PDB file of C-alpha atoms and ligand atoms in Angstrom:
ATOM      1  CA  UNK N   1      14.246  40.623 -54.480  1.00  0.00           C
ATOM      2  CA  UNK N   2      13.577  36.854 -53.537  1.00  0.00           C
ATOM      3  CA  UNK N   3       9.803  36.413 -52.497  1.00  0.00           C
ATOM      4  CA  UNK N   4      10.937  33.297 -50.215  1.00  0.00           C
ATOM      5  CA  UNK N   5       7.691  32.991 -48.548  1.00  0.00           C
ATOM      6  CA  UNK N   6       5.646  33.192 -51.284  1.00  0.00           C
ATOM      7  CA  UNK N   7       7.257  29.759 -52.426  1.00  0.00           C
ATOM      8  CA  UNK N   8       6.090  27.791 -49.611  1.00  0.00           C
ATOM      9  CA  UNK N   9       2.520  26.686 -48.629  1.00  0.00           C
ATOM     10  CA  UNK N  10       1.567  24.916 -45.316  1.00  0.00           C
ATOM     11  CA  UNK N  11      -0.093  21.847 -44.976  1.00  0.00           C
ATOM     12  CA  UNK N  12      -0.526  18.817 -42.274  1.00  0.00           C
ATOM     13  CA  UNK N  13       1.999  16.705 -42.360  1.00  0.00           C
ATOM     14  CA  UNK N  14       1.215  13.309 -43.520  1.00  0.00           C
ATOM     15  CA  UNK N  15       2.510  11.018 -41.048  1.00  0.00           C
ATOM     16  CA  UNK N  16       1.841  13.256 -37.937  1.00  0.00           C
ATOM     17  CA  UNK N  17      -0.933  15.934 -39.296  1.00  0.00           C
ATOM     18  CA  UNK N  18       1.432  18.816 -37.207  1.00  0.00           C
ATOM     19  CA  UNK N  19       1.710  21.995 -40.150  1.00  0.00           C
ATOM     20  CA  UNK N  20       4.946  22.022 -42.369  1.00  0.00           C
ATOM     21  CA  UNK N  21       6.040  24.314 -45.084  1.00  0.00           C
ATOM     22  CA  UNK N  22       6.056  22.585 -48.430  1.00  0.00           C
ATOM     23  CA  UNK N  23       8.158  24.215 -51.432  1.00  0.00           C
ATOM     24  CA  UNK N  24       6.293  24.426 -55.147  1.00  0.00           C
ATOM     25  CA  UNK N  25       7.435  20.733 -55.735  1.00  0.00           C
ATOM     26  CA  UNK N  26       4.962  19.889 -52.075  1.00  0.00           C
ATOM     27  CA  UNK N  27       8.506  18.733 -50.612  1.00  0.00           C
ATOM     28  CA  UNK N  28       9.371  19.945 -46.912  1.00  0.00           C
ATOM     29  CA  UNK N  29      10.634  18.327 -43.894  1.00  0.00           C
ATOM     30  CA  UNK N  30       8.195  18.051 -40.906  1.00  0.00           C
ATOM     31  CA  UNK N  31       9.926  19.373 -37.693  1.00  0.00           C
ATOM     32  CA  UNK N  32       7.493  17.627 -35.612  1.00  0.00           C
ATOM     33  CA  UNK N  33       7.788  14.074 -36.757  1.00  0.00           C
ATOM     34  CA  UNK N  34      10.926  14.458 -39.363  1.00  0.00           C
ATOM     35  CA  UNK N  35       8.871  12.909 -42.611  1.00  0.00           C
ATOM     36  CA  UNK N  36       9.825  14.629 -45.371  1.00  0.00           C
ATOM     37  CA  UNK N  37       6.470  15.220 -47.403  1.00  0.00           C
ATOM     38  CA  UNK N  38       6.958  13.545 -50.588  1.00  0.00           C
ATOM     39  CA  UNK N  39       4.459  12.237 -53.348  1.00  0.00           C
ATOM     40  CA  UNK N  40       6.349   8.821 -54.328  1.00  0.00           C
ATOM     41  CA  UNK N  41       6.254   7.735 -50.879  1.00  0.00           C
ATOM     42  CA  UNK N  42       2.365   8.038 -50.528  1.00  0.00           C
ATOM     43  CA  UNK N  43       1.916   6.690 -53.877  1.00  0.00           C
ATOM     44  CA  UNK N  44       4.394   3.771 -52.838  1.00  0.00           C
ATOM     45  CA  UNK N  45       3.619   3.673 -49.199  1.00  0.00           C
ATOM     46  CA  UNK N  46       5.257   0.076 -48.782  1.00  0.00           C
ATOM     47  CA  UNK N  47       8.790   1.360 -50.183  1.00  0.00           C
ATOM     48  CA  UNK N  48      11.264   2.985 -48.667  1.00  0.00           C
ATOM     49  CA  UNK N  49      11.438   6.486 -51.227  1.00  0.00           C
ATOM     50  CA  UNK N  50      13.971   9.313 -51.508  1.00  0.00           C
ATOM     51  CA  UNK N  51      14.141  11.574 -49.327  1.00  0.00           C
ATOM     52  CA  UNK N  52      12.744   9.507 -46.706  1.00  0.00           C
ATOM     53  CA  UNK N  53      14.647   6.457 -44.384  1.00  0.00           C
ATOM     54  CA  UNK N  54      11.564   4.398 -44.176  1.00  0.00           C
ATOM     55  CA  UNK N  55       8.155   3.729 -45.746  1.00  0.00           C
ATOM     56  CA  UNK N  56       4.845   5.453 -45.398  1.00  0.00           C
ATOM     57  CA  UNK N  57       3.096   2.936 -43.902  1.00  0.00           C
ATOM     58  CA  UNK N  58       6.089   2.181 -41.484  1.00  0.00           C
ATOM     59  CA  UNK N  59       6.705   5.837 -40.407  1.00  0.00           C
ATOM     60  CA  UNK N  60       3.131   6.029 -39.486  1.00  0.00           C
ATOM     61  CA  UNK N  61       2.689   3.079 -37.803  1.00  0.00           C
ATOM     62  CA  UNK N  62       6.059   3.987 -35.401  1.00  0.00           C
ATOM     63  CA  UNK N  63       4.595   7.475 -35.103  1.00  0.00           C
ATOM     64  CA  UNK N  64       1.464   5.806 -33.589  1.00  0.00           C
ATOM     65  CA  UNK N  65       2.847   3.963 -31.187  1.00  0.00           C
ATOM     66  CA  UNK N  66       5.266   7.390 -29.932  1.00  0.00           C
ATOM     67  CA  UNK N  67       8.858   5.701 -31.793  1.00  0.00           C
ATOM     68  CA  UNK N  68      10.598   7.986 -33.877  1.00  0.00           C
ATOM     69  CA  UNK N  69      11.123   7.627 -37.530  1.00  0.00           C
ATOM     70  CA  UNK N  70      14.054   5.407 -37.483  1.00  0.00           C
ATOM     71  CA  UNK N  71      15.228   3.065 -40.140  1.00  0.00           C
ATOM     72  CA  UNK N  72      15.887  -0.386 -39.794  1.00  0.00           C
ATOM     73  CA  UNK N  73      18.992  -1.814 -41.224  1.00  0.00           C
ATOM     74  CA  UNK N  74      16.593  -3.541 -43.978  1.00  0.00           C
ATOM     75  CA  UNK N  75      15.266  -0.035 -44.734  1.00  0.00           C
ATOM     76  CA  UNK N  76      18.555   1.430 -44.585  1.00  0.00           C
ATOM     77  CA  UNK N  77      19.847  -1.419 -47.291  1.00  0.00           C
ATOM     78  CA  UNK N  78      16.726  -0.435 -49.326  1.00  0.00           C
ATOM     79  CA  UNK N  79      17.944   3.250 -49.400  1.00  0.00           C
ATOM     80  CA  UNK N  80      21.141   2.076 -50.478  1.00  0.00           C
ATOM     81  CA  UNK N  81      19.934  -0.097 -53.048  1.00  0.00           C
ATOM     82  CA  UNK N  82      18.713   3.281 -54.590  1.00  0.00           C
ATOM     83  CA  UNK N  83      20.756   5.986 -53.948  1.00  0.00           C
ATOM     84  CA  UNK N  84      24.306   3.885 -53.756  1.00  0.00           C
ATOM     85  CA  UNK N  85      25.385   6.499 -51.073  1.00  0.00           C
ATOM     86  CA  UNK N  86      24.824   6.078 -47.247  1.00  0.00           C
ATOM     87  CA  UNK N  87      25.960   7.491 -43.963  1.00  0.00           C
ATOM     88  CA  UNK N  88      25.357   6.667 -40.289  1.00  0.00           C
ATOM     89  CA  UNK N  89      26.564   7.624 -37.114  1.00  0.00           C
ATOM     90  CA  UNK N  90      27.870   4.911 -34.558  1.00  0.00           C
ATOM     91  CA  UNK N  91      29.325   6.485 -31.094  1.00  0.00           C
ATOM     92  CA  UNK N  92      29.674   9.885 -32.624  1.00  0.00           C
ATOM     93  CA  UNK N  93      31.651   8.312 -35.364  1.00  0.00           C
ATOM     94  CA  UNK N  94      30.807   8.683 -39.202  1.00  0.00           C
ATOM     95  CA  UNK N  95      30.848   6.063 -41.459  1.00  0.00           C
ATOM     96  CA  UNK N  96      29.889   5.778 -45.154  1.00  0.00           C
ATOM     97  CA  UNK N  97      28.469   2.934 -47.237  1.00  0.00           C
ATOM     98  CA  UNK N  98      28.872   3.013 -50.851  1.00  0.00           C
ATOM     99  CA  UNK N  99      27.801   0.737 -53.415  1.00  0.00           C
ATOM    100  CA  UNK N 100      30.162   1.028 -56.090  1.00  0.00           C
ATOM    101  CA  UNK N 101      29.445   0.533 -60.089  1.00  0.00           C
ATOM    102  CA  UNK N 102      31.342  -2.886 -60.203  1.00  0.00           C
ATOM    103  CA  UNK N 103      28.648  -4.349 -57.798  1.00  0.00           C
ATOM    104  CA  UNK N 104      30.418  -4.069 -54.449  1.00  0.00           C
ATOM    105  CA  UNK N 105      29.871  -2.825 -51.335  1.00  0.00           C
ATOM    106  CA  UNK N 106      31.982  -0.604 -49.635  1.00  0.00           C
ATOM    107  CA  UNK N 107      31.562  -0.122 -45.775  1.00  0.00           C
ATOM    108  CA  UNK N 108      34.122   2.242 -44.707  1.00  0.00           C
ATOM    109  CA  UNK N 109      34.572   5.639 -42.260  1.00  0.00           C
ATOM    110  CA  UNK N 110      33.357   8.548 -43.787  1.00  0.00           C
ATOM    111  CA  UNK N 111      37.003  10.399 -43.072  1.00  0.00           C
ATOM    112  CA  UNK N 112      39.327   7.458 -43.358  1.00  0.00           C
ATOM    113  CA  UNK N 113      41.385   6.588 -40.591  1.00  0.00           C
ATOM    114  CA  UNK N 114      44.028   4.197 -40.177  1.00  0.00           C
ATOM    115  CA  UNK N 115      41.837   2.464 -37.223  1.00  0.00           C
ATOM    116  CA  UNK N 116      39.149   1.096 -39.471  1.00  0.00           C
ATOM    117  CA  UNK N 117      39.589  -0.993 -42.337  1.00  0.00           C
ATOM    118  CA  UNK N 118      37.599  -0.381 -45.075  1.00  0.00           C
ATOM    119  CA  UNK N 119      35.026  -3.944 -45.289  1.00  0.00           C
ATOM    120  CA  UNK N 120      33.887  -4.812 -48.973  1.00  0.00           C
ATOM    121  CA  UNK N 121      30.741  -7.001 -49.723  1.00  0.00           C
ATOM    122  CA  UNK N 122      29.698  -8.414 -52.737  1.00  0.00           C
ATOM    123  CA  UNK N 123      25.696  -8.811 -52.039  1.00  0.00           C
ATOM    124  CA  UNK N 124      23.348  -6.916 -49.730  1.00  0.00           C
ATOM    125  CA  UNK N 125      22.861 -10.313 -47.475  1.00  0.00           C
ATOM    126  CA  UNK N 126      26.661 -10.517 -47.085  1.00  0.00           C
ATOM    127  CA  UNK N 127      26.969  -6.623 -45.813  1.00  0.00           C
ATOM    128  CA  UNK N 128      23.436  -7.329 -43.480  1.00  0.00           C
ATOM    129  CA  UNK N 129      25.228 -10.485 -41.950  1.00  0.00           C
ATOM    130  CA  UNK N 130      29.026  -9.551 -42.072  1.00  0.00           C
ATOM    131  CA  UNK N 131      29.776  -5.859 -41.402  1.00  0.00           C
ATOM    132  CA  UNK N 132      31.169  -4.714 -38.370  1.00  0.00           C
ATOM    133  CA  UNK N 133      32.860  -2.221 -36.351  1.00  0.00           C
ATOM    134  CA  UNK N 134      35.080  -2.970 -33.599  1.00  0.00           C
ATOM    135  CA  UNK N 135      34.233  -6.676 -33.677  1.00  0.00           C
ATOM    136  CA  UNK N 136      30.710  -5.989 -32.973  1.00  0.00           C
ATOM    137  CA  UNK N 137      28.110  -7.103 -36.222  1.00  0.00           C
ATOM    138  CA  UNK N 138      26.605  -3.987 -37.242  1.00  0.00           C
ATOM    139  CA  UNK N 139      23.234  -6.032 -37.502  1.00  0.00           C
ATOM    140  CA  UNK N 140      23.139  -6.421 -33.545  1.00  0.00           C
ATOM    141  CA  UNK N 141      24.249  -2.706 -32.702  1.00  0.00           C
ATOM    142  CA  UNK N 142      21.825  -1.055 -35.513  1.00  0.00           C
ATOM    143  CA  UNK N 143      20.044   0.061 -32.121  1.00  0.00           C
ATOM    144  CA  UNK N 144      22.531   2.824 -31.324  1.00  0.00           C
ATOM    145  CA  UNK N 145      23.193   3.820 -34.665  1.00  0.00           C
ATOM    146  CA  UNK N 146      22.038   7.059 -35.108  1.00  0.00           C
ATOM    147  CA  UNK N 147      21.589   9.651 -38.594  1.00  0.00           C
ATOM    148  CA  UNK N 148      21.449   6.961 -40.914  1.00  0.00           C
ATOM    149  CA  UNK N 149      20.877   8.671 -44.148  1.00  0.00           C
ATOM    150  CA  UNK N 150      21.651   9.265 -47.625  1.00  0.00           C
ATOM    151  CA  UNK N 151      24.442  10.378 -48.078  1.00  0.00           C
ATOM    152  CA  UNK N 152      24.728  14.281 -48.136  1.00  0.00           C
ATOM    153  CA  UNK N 153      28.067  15.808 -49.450  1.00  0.00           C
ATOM    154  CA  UNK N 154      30.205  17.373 -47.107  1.00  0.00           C
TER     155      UNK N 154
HETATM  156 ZN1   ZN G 201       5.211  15.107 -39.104  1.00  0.00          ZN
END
């Protein structure tokens, strides 16, 4: 039989010092604060590091002042940069960015629909200054973009 509990230890979260269960690897998710726990991003606390949205040093400072964990569309771009795969939610909508092997950018709904045209960019500047939905830039409506994230397979 599976000794689940047994796997996980508890220990203050590190932006918001609220208890989380860590697996053997120290990785959990804080249900308090939503940092995930995670050694890179302490040891790079300026970076934005897998699994988390935004830096150390940023999620703590936001926690401080009572702002959620949210990522800017910078930090989003530097998830991106890493993991090539990104989601985010705009009006209850899904949409995916990729960035494809060839070096482009691919800014498209997550279920494609004939309503939205799939928008390709060849640099990160171009898809921070360019993309948009429904005439609006995506750079001036990052506000109400919610569950921006890597991308998790559905
Ligand atoms: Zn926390």
């Amino acid at each position: 039989m599976s000794d689940y509990k047994a796997k996980f230890t508890v220990i203050p979260c590190a932006v918001c010092g609220q208890l989380v269960d860590v697996d053997n690897f120290g990785q959990g998710k804080c249900r308090h604060c939503g940092w995930h726990q995670d050694e890179m991003s302490l040891e790079y606390p300026d970076q934005v590091e897998y699994p988390n949205m935004v830096s150390f040093n940023k999620a703590k400072t936001l926690y401080k002042q009572g702002l959620p964990i949210k990522p800017s569309l910078d930090d989003f771009i530097e998830g991106l940069d890493f993991y090539q795969e990104m989601e985010f939610e705009y009006k209850g909508i899904l949409f995916a960015v990729c960035n494809h092997s060839d070096d482009t950018i691919c800014f498209s709904k997550y279920f494609p629909s004939d309503s939205f045209e799939a928008q390709v960019y060849y640099t990160y500047e171009e898809f921070a200054e360019k993309a948009h939905i429904g005439g609006k830039l995506l750079k001036d409506i990052w506000d109400d973009v919610t569950n921006a994230d890597y991308m998790i397979c559905r």
